[in-house]
Amino acid sequence: MDIFSKIAAGEIPSYKCAENEEFYAFLDINPLVKGHTLVIPRREVDYIFDMDDDEIARFQQFAKRVAIAIKAAFPCIKVAEVVLGLEVPHAHIHLIPMQSESDVDFKREKLKLSPEEFQQIADKIYAEFQK
Ligand code: AMP
C-alpha cells in the first residue's frame, strides 16, 4: 500500500477534514497556508487522468464539497485546486485557500504549525463539511 492509501485506511495518522466511502481529505503536512488540504481517492491510482470519467467526476464533486467547507472555515478570495503528484504516486488534489497568487507558489517556505494548530484547522473544516 502506498502512503496515502495507508492514510485513508487510518494506518498512518492524518488530520482528517472530510471523508466518504470513496474519497478522503486531510491536511497537507507542509501547508502553504492554513487550510491547505489534500483530497484523495481511497482506491490506489497514481495518475489522476487514469481515472475513468465517472470516477473523476465523483472525485471532483467531492473536492468541490471540501472546497466549500474550506472557504467557510477560512474565508478567502477563492480556493485554488492544484494537481501535481510529482512527490507522492497516489492521485491527489491540493485545495488551497487563496488571498493572492503567492499563496499557491509551491516554492515558497511552508508554514510550521503545531499539532494542536493542525488539529484545530482540520476540526474547523470537518465541522463545515458536516453542515
Ligand atoms: P505532490 O505529489 O508534488 O503533489 O506533493 C505531495 C504533497 O503531499 C506535498 O505537499 C506533501 O507535503 C504532502 N504530504 C506528503 N506526505 C504527507 C503526509 N504523510 N501527510 C500529509 N501530507 C503529506
PDB file of C-alpha atoms in Angstrom, residues 1-14 24 26 40-44 88 90:
ATOM      1  CA  MET A   1       0.000   0.000   0.000  1.00  0.00           C
ATOM      2  CA  ASP A   2       1.286   3.496  -0.764  1.00  0.00           C
ATOM      3  CA  ILE A   3       1.451   6.177   1.940  1.00  0.00           C
ATOM      4  CA  PHE A   4      -1.815   7.915   1.006  1.00  0.00           C
ATOM      5  CA  SER A   5      -3.722   4.603   0.900  1.00  0.00           C
ATOM      6  CA  LYS A   6      -2.431   3.949   4.413  1.00  0.00           C
ATOM      7  CA  ILE A   7      -3.597   7.418   5.476  1.00  0.00           C
ATOM      8  CA  ALA A   8      -7.074   6.819   4.028  1.00  0.00           C
ATOM      9  CA  ALA A   9      -7.204   3.448   5.781  1.00  0.00           C
ATOM     10  CA  GLY A  10      -6.203   5.045   9.114  1.00  0.00           C
ATOM     11  CA  GLU A  11      -2.947   3.087   9.282  1.00  0.00           C
ATOM     12  CA  ILE A  12      -0.920   6.322   9.202  1.00  0.00           C
ATOM     13  CA  PRO A  13      -2.270   9.283  11.180  1.00  0.00           C
ATOM     14  CA  SER A  14      -3.557  12.362   9.415  1.00  0.00           C
ATOM     15  CA  TYR A  24     -10.741  11.150   1.874  1.00  0.00           C
ATOM     16  CA  PHE A  26      -6.745  15.619   5.107  1.00  0.00           C
ATOM     17  CA  ILE A  40      -7.555  11.558  -2.467  1.00  0.00           C
ATOM     18  CA  PRO A  41      -9.418   8.513  -3.724  1.00  0.00           C
ATOM     19  CA  ARG A  42      -9.241   5.574  -1.333  1.00  0.00           C
ATOM     20  CA  ARG A  43      -8.523   3.417  -4.378  1.00  0.00           C
ATOM     21  CA  GLU A  44      -4.863   3.163  -5.347  1.00  0.00           C
ATOM     22  CA  VAL A  88       3.537  11.008  -3.910  1.00  0.00           C
ATOM     23  CA  HIS A  90      -1.272   8.414  -5.425  1.00  0.00           C
TER      24      HIS A  90
END
